[in-house]
CSV table of C-alpha atoms and ligand atoms in Angstrom, one decimal:
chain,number,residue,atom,x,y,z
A,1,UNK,CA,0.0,0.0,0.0
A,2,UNK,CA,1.5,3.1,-1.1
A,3,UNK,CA,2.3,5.7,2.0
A,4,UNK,CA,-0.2,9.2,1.4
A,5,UNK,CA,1.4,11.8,3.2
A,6,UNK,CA,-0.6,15.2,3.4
A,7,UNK,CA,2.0,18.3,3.3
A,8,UNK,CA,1.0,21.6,4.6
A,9,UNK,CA,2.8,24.4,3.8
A,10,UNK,CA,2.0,28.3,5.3
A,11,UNK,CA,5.7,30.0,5.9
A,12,UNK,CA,5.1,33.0,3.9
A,13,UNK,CA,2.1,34.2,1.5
A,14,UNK,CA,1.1,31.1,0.1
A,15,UNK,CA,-1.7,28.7,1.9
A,16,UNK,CA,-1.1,25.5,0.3
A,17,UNK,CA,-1.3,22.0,1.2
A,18,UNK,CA,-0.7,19.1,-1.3
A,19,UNK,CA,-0.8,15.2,-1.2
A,20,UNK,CA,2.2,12.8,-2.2
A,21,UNK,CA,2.2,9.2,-2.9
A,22,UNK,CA,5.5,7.6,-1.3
A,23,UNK,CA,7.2,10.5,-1.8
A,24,UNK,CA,6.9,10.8,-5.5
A,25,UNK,CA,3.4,10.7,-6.6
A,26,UNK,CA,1.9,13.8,-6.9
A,27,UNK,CA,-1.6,13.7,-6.4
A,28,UNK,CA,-2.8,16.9,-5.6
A,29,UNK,CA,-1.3,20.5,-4.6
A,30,UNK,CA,-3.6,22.9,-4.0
A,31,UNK,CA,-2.1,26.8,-3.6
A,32,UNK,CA,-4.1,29.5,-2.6
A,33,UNK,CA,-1.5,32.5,-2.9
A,34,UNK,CA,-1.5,35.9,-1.2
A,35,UNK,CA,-0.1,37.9,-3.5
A,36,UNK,CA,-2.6,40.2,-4.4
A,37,UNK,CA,-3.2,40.7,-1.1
A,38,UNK,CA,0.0,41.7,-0.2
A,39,UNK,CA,1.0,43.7,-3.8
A,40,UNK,CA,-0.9,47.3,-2.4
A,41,UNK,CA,1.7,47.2,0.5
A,42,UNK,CA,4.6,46.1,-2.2
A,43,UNK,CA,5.6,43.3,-0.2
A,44,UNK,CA,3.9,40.7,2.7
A,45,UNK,CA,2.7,42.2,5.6
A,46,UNK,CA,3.5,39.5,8.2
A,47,UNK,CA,-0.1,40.5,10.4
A,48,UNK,CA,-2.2,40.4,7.0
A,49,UNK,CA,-0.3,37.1,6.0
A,50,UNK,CA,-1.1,35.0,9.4
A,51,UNK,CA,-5.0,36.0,9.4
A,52,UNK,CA,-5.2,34.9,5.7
A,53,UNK,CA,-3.7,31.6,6.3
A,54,UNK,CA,-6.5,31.3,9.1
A,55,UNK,CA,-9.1,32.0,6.6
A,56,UNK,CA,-7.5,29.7,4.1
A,57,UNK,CA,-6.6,26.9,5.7
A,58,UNK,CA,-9.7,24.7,6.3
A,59,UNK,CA,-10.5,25.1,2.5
A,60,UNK,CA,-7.1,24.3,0.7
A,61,UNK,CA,-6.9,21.3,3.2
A,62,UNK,CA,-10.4,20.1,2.0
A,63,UNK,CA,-9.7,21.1,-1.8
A,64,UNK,CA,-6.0,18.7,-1.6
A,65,UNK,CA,-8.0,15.8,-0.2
A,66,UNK,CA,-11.0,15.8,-1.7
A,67,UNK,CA,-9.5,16.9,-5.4
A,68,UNK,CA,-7.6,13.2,-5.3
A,69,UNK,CA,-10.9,11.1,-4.3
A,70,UNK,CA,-9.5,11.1,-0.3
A,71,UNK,CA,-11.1,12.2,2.9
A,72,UNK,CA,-8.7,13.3,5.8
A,73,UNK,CA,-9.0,10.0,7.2
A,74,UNK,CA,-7.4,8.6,4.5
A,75,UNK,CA,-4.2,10.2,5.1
A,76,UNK,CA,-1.4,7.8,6.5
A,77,UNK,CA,0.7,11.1,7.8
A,78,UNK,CA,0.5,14.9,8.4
A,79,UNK,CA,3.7,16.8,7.5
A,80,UNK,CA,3.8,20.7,8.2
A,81,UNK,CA,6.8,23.4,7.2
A,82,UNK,CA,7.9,24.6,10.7
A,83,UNK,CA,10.4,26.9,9.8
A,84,UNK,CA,12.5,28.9,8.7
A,85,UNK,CA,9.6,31.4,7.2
A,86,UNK,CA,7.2,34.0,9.4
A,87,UNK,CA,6.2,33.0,13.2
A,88,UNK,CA,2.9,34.1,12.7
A,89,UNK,CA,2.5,32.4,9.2
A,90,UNK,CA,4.3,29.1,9.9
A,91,UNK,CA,2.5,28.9,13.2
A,92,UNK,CA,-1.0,28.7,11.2
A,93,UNK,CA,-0.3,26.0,9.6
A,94,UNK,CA,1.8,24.0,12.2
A,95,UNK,CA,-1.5,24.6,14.4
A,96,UNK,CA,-3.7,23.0,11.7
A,97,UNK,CA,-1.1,20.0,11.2
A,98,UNK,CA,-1.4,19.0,14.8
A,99,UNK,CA,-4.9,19.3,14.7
A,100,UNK,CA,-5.1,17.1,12.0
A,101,UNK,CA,-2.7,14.3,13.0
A,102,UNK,CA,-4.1,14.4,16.8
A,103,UNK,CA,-7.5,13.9,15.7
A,104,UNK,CA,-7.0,11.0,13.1
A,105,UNK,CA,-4.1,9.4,15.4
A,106,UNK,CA,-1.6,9.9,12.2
A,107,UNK,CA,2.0,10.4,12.0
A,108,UNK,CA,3.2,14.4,12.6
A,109,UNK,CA,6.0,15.4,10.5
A,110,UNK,CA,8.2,18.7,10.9
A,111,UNK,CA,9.4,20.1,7.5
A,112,UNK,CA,12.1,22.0,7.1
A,113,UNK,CA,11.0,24.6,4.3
A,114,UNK,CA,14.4,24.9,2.5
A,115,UNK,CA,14.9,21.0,2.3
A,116,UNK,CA,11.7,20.8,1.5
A,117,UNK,CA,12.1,23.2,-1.9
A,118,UNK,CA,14.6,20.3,-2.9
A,119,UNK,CA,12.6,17.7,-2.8
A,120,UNK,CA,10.4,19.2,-5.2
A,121,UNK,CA,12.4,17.7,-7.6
A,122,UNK,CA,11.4,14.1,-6.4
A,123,UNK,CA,8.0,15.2,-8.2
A,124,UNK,CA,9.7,15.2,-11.3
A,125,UNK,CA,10.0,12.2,-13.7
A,126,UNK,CA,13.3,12.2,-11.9
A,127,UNK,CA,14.6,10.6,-8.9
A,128,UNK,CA,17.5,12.4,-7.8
A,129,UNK,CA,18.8,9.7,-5.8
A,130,UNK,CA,19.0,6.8,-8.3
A,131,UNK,CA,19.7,8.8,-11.5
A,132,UNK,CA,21.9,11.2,-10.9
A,133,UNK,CA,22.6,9.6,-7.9
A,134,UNK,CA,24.4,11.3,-4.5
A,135,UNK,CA,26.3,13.5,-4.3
A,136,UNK,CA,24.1,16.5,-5.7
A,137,UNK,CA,24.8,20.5,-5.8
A,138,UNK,CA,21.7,22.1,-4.7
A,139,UNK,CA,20.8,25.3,-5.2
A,140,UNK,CA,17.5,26.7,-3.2
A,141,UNK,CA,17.0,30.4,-4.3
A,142,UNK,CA,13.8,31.8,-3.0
A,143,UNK,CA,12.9,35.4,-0.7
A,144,UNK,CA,14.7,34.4,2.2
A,145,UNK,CA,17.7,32.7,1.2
A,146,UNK,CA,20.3,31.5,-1.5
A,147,UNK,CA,22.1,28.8,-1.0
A,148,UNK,CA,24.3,26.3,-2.2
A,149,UNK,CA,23.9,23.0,-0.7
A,150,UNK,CA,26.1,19.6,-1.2
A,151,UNK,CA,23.2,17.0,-0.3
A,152,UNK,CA,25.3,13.7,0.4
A,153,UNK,CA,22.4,11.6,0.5
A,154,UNK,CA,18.5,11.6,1.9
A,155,UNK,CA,18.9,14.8,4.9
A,156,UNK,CA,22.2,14.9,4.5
A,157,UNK,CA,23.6,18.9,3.6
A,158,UNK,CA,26.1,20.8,4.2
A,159,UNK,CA,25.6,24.8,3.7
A,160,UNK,CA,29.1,25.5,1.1
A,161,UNK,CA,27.6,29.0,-0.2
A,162,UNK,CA,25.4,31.2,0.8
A,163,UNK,CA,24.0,35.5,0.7
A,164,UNK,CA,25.6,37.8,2.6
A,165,UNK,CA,23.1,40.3,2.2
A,166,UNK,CA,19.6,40.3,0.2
A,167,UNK,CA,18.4,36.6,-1.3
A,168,UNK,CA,17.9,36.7,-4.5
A,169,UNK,CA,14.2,36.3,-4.6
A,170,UNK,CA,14.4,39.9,-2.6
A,171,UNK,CA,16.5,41.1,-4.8
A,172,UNK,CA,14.2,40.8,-7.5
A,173,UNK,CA,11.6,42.1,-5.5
A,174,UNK,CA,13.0,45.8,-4.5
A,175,UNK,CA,14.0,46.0,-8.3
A,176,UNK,CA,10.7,45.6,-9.2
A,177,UNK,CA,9.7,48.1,-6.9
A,178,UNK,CA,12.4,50.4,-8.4
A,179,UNK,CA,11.1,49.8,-11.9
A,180,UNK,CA,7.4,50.3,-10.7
A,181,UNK,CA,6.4,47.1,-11.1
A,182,UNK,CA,4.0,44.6,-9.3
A,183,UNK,CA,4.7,42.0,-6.2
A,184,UNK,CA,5.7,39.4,-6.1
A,185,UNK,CA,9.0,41.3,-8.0
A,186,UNK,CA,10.7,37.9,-9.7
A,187,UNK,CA,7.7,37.0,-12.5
A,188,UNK,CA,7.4,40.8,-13.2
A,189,UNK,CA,10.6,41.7,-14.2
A,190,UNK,CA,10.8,38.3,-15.9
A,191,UNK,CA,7.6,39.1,-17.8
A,192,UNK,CA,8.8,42.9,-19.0
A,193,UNK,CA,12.4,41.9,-19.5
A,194,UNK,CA,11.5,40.2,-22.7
A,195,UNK,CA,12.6,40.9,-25.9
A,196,UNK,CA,14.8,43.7,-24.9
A,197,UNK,CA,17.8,44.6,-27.1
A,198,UNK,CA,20.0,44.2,-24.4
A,199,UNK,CA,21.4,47.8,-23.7
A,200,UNK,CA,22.3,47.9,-20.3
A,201,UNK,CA,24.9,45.8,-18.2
A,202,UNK,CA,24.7,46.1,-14.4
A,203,UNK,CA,27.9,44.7,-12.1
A,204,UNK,CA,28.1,41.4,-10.8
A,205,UNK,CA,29.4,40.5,-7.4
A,206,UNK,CA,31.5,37.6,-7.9
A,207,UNK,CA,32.6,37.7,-4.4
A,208,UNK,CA,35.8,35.6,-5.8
A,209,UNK,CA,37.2,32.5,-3.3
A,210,UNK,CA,33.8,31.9,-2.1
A,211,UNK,CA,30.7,30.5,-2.9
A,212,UNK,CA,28.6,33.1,-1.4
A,213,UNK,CA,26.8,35.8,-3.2
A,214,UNK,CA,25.9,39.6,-2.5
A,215,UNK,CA,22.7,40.6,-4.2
A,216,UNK,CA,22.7,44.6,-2.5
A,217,UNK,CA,25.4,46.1,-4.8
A,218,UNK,CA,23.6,45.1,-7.4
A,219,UNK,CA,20.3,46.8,-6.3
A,220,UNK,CA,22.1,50.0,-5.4
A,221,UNK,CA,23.5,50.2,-9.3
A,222,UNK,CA,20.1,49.6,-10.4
A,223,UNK,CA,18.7,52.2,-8.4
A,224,UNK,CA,21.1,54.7,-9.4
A,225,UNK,CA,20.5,53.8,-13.6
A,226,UNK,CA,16.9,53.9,-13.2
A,227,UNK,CA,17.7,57.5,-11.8
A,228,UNK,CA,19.5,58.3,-14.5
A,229,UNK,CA,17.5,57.3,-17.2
A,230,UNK,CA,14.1,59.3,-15.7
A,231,UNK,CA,12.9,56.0,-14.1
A,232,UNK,CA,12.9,56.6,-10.8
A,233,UNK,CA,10.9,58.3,-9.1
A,234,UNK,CA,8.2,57.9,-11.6
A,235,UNK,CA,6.6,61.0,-10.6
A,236,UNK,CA,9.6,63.3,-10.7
A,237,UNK,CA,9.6,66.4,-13.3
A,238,UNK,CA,11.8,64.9,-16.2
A,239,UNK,CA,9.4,61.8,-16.4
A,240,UNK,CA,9.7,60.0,-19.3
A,241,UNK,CA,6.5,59.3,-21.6
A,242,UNK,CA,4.6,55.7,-21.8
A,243,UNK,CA,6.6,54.6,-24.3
A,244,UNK,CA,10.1,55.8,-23.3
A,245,UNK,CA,9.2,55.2,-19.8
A,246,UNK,CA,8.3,50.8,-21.1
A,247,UNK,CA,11.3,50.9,-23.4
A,248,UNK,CA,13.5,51.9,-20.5
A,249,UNK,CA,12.4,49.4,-17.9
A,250,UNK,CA,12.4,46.6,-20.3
A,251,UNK,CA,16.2,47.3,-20.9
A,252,UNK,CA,16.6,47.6,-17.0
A,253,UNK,CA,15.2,44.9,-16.1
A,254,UNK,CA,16.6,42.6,-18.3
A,255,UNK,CA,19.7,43.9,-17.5
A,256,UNK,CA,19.0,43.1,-13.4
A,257,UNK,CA,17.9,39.8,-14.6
A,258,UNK,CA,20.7,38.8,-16.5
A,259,UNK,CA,23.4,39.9,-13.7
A,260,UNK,CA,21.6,37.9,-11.6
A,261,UNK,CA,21.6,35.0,-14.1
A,262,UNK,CA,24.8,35.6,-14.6
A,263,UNK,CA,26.5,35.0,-11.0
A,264,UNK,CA,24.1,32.0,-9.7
A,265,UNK,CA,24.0,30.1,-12.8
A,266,UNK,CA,28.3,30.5,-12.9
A,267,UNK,CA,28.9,30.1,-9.0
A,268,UNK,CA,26.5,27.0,-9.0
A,269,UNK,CA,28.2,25.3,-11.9
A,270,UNK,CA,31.2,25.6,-10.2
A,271,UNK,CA,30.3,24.5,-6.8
A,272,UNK,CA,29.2,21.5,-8.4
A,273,UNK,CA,32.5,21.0,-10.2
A,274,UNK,CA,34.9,21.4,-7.0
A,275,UNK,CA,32.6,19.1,-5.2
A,276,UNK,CA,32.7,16.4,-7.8
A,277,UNK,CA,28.6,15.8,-8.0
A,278,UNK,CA,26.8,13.9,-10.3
A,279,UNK,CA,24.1,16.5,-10.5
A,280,UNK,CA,22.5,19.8,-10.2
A,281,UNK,CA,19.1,20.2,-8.6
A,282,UNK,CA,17.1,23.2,-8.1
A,283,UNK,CA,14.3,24.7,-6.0
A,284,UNK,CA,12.9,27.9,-4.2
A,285,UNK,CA,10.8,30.6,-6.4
A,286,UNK,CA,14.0,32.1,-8.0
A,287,UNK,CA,14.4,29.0,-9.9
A,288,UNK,CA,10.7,29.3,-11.9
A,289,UNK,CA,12.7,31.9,-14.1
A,290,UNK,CA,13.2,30.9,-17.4
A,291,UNK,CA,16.4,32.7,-17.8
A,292,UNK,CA,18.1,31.4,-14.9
A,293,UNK,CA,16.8,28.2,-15.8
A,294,UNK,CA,17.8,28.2,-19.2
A,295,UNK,CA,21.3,29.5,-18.2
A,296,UNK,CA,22.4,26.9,-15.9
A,297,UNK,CA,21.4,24.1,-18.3
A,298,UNK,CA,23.6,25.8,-20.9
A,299,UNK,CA,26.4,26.4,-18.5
A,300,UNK,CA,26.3,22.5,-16.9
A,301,UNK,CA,28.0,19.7,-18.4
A,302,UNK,CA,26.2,17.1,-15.2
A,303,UNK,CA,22.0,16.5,-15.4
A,304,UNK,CA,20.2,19.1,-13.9
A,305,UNK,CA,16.9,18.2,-12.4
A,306,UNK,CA,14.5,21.6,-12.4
A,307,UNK,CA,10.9,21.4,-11.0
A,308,UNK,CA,8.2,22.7,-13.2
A,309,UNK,CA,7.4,26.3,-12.3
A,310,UNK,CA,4.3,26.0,-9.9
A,311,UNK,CA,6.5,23.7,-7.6
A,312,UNK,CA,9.5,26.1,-7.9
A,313,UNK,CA,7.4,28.1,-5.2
A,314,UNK,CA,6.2,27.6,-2.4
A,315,UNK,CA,3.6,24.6,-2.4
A,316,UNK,CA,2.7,22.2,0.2
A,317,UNK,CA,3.4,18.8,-2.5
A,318,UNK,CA,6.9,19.5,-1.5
A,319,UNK,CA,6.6,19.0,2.1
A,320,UNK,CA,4.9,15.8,2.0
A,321,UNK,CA,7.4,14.6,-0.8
A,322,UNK,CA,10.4,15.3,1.7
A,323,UNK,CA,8.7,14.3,4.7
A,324,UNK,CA,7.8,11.2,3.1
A,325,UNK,CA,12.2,10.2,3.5
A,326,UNK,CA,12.1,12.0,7.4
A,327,UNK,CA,9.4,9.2,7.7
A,328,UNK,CA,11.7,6.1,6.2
A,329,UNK,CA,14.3,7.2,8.3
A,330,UNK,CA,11.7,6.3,11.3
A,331,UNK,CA,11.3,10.1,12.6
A,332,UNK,CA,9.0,11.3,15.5
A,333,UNK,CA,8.1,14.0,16.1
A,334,UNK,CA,6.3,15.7,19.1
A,335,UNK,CA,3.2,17.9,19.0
A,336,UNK,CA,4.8,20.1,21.2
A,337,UNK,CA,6.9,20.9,18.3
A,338,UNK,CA,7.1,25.0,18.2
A,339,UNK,CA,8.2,27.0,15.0
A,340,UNK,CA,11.4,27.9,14.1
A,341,UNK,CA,11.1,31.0,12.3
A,342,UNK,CA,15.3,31.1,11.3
A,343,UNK,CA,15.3,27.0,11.4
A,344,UNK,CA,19.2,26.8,9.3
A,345,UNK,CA,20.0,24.1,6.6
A,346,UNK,CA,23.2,22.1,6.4
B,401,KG4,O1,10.1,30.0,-2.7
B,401,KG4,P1,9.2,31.1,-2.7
B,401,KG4,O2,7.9,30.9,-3.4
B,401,KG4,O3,8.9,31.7,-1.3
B,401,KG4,C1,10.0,31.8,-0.3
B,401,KG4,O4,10.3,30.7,0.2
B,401,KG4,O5,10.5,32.9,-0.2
B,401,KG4,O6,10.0,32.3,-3.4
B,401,KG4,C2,9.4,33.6,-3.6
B,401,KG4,C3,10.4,34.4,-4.4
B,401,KG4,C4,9.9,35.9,-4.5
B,401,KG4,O7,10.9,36.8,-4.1
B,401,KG4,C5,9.6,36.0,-6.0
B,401,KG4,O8,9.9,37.3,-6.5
B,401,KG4,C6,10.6,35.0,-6.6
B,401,KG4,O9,10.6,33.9,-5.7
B,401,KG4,N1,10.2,34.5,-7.9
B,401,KG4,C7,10.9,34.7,-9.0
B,401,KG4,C8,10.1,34.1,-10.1
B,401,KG4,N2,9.0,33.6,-9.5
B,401,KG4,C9,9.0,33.8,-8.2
B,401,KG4,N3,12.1,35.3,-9.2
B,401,KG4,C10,12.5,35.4,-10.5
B,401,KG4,N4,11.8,34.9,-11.6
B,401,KG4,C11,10.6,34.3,-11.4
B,401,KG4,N5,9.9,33.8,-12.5
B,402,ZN,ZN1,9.9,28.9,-0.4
């Protein structure tokens, strides 16, 4: 009998809870995102984000059940993100786990978020595991962090790179907001950046002898081009016109996209070489952009596994794929469990 593990997932914006078939089946994910919510104030307000995720809950859990012919009694385990993410947010959705397992006598499983966006890519015709096979380079790039991870085998990571200042997903975010665009920043300035000639060139920060990254630098540059070329502030009293004013933060953002491209998609590649892996895998909401996508699989001579977009960010599939191995390995975990709103990987 195949193990359905129900993963709930509430760290940030996104209410979403999913359920996975011995940690590779996918057989439903259900996401009920914030975002619009959260655009007027240009980013998530932590206080509106937790009383959504109250009102949410009860229905996305029903939807992911019921969408795959189940009831919650038919779930063998409950897994829940715990961390790292919001206190208020993760603790929503920890609360509901509990509830859950308690009341149907199931197994409770604490997820960590960031291991969790790797095993997203156990939902893909791929198993990791067998084909590559261990060691792997992993690189989780969402709004909290960006990290390079050598995963030795099933929970097995050790942190080798890292930001030192804003993740990228932020990154993209503020340069949105620079630009004048919507939240969440990343599918924006992907969305605009296309089909520009290719103007601009912003620095990268190759932070040389490392494998950590700076994202700020690159921020301020952009700032002080969009200045330059009348794009910011949009109201000030050299304002371009429409069509200047789109021409010019096509070519900006394309040119922030592509610095950021740039440096992941190079220090990743060779991460993986000085660790000697047999693959590349990716997860976290930075990695549903095509470019940087389409960059590292041009740039690595090892298989790259790559989630499809929707399970790039943040979904609750993932969790019950990875707690799905946490439960192999024979894991228990209490219901006193508390969130861990900086919970660390590798
Ligand atoms: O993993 P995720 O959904 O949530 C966190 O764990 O933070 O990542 C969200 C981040 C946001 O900063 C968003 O702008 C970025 O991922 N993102 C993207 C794209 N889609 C989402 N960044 C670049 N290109 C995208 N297509
Ligand atoms: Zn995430």
């Amino acid at each position: 009998m195949a193990l359905r593990i129900l993963g709930i997932e509430t760290s940030c914006d996104e209410t979403a809870a999913g359920v996975v078939e011995d940690g590779r089946v996918l057989r439903s994910n259900v996401i009920s995102s914030q975002a619009e919510l959260h655009s007027r104030y240009g980013g998530v307000v932590p206080e509106v984000a937790s009383r959504q995720h109250v009102r949410d809950l009860a229905p996305v859990l029903e939807r992911a059940v019921e969408s795959c012919g189940m009831g919650l009694e038919d779930v063998d385990a409950v897994a829940v993100t715990y961390g790292p993410g919001l206190a208020g947010s993760l603790l929503t959705g920890l609360n509901a786990a509990k509830a859950v397992a308690y009341s149907l006598g199931k197994p409770f499983i604490g997820v960590n978020h960031l291991e969790a966006h790797i095993y997203a890519s156990w939902l893909t015709p791929a198993n990791p595991a067998d084909a590559p096979g261990f060691p792997l380079a992993c690189l989780v790039a969402s709004g909290g962090h960006t990290d390079l991870l050598l995963m030795e085998g099933h929970g097995v990571y050790r942190l080798v790179g890292r930001t030192r200042d804003d993740a990228a997903g932020e990154a993209f975010d503020k340069a949105a907001r620079i630009l004048g665009l919507g939240f969440p920043g990343g599918p924006e300035i992907q969305r605009v950046a296309q089909g520009a000639a290719g103007g601009f060139s912003l620095p990268r920060a190759w932070m040389r002898d490392t494998h950590d990254f700076s994202f700020s630098g690159l921020k301020t540059a952009l700032l002080h081009l969009a200045q330059g070329q009348g794009v910011y502030p949009a109201d000030s009293e050299n304002a371009l016109d429409d069509g200047a004013m789109a021409a010019a933060v096509r070519e900006l953002a394309a040119a922030f996209q592509e610095s950021v491209v740039d440096v992941i998609s190079v220090k990743l590649v060779e991460m993986a070489r000085k660790y000697g892996v047999r693959g590349l895998v990716l997860g976290g909401g930075v990695t549903a952009n095509a470019r940087l996508r389409e960059e590292i699989l041009r740039r690595s001579p090892l298989p790259v596994i790559i989630p499809p977009p929707v399970l790039c960010t943040d979904n609750g599939a993932m969790v019950a794929a990875c707690a799905y191995y946490q439960h192999q390995r024979g894991e228990q975990w209490p219901l006193e469990l508390d969130v861990e709103p900086g919970l660390p990987l590798g």
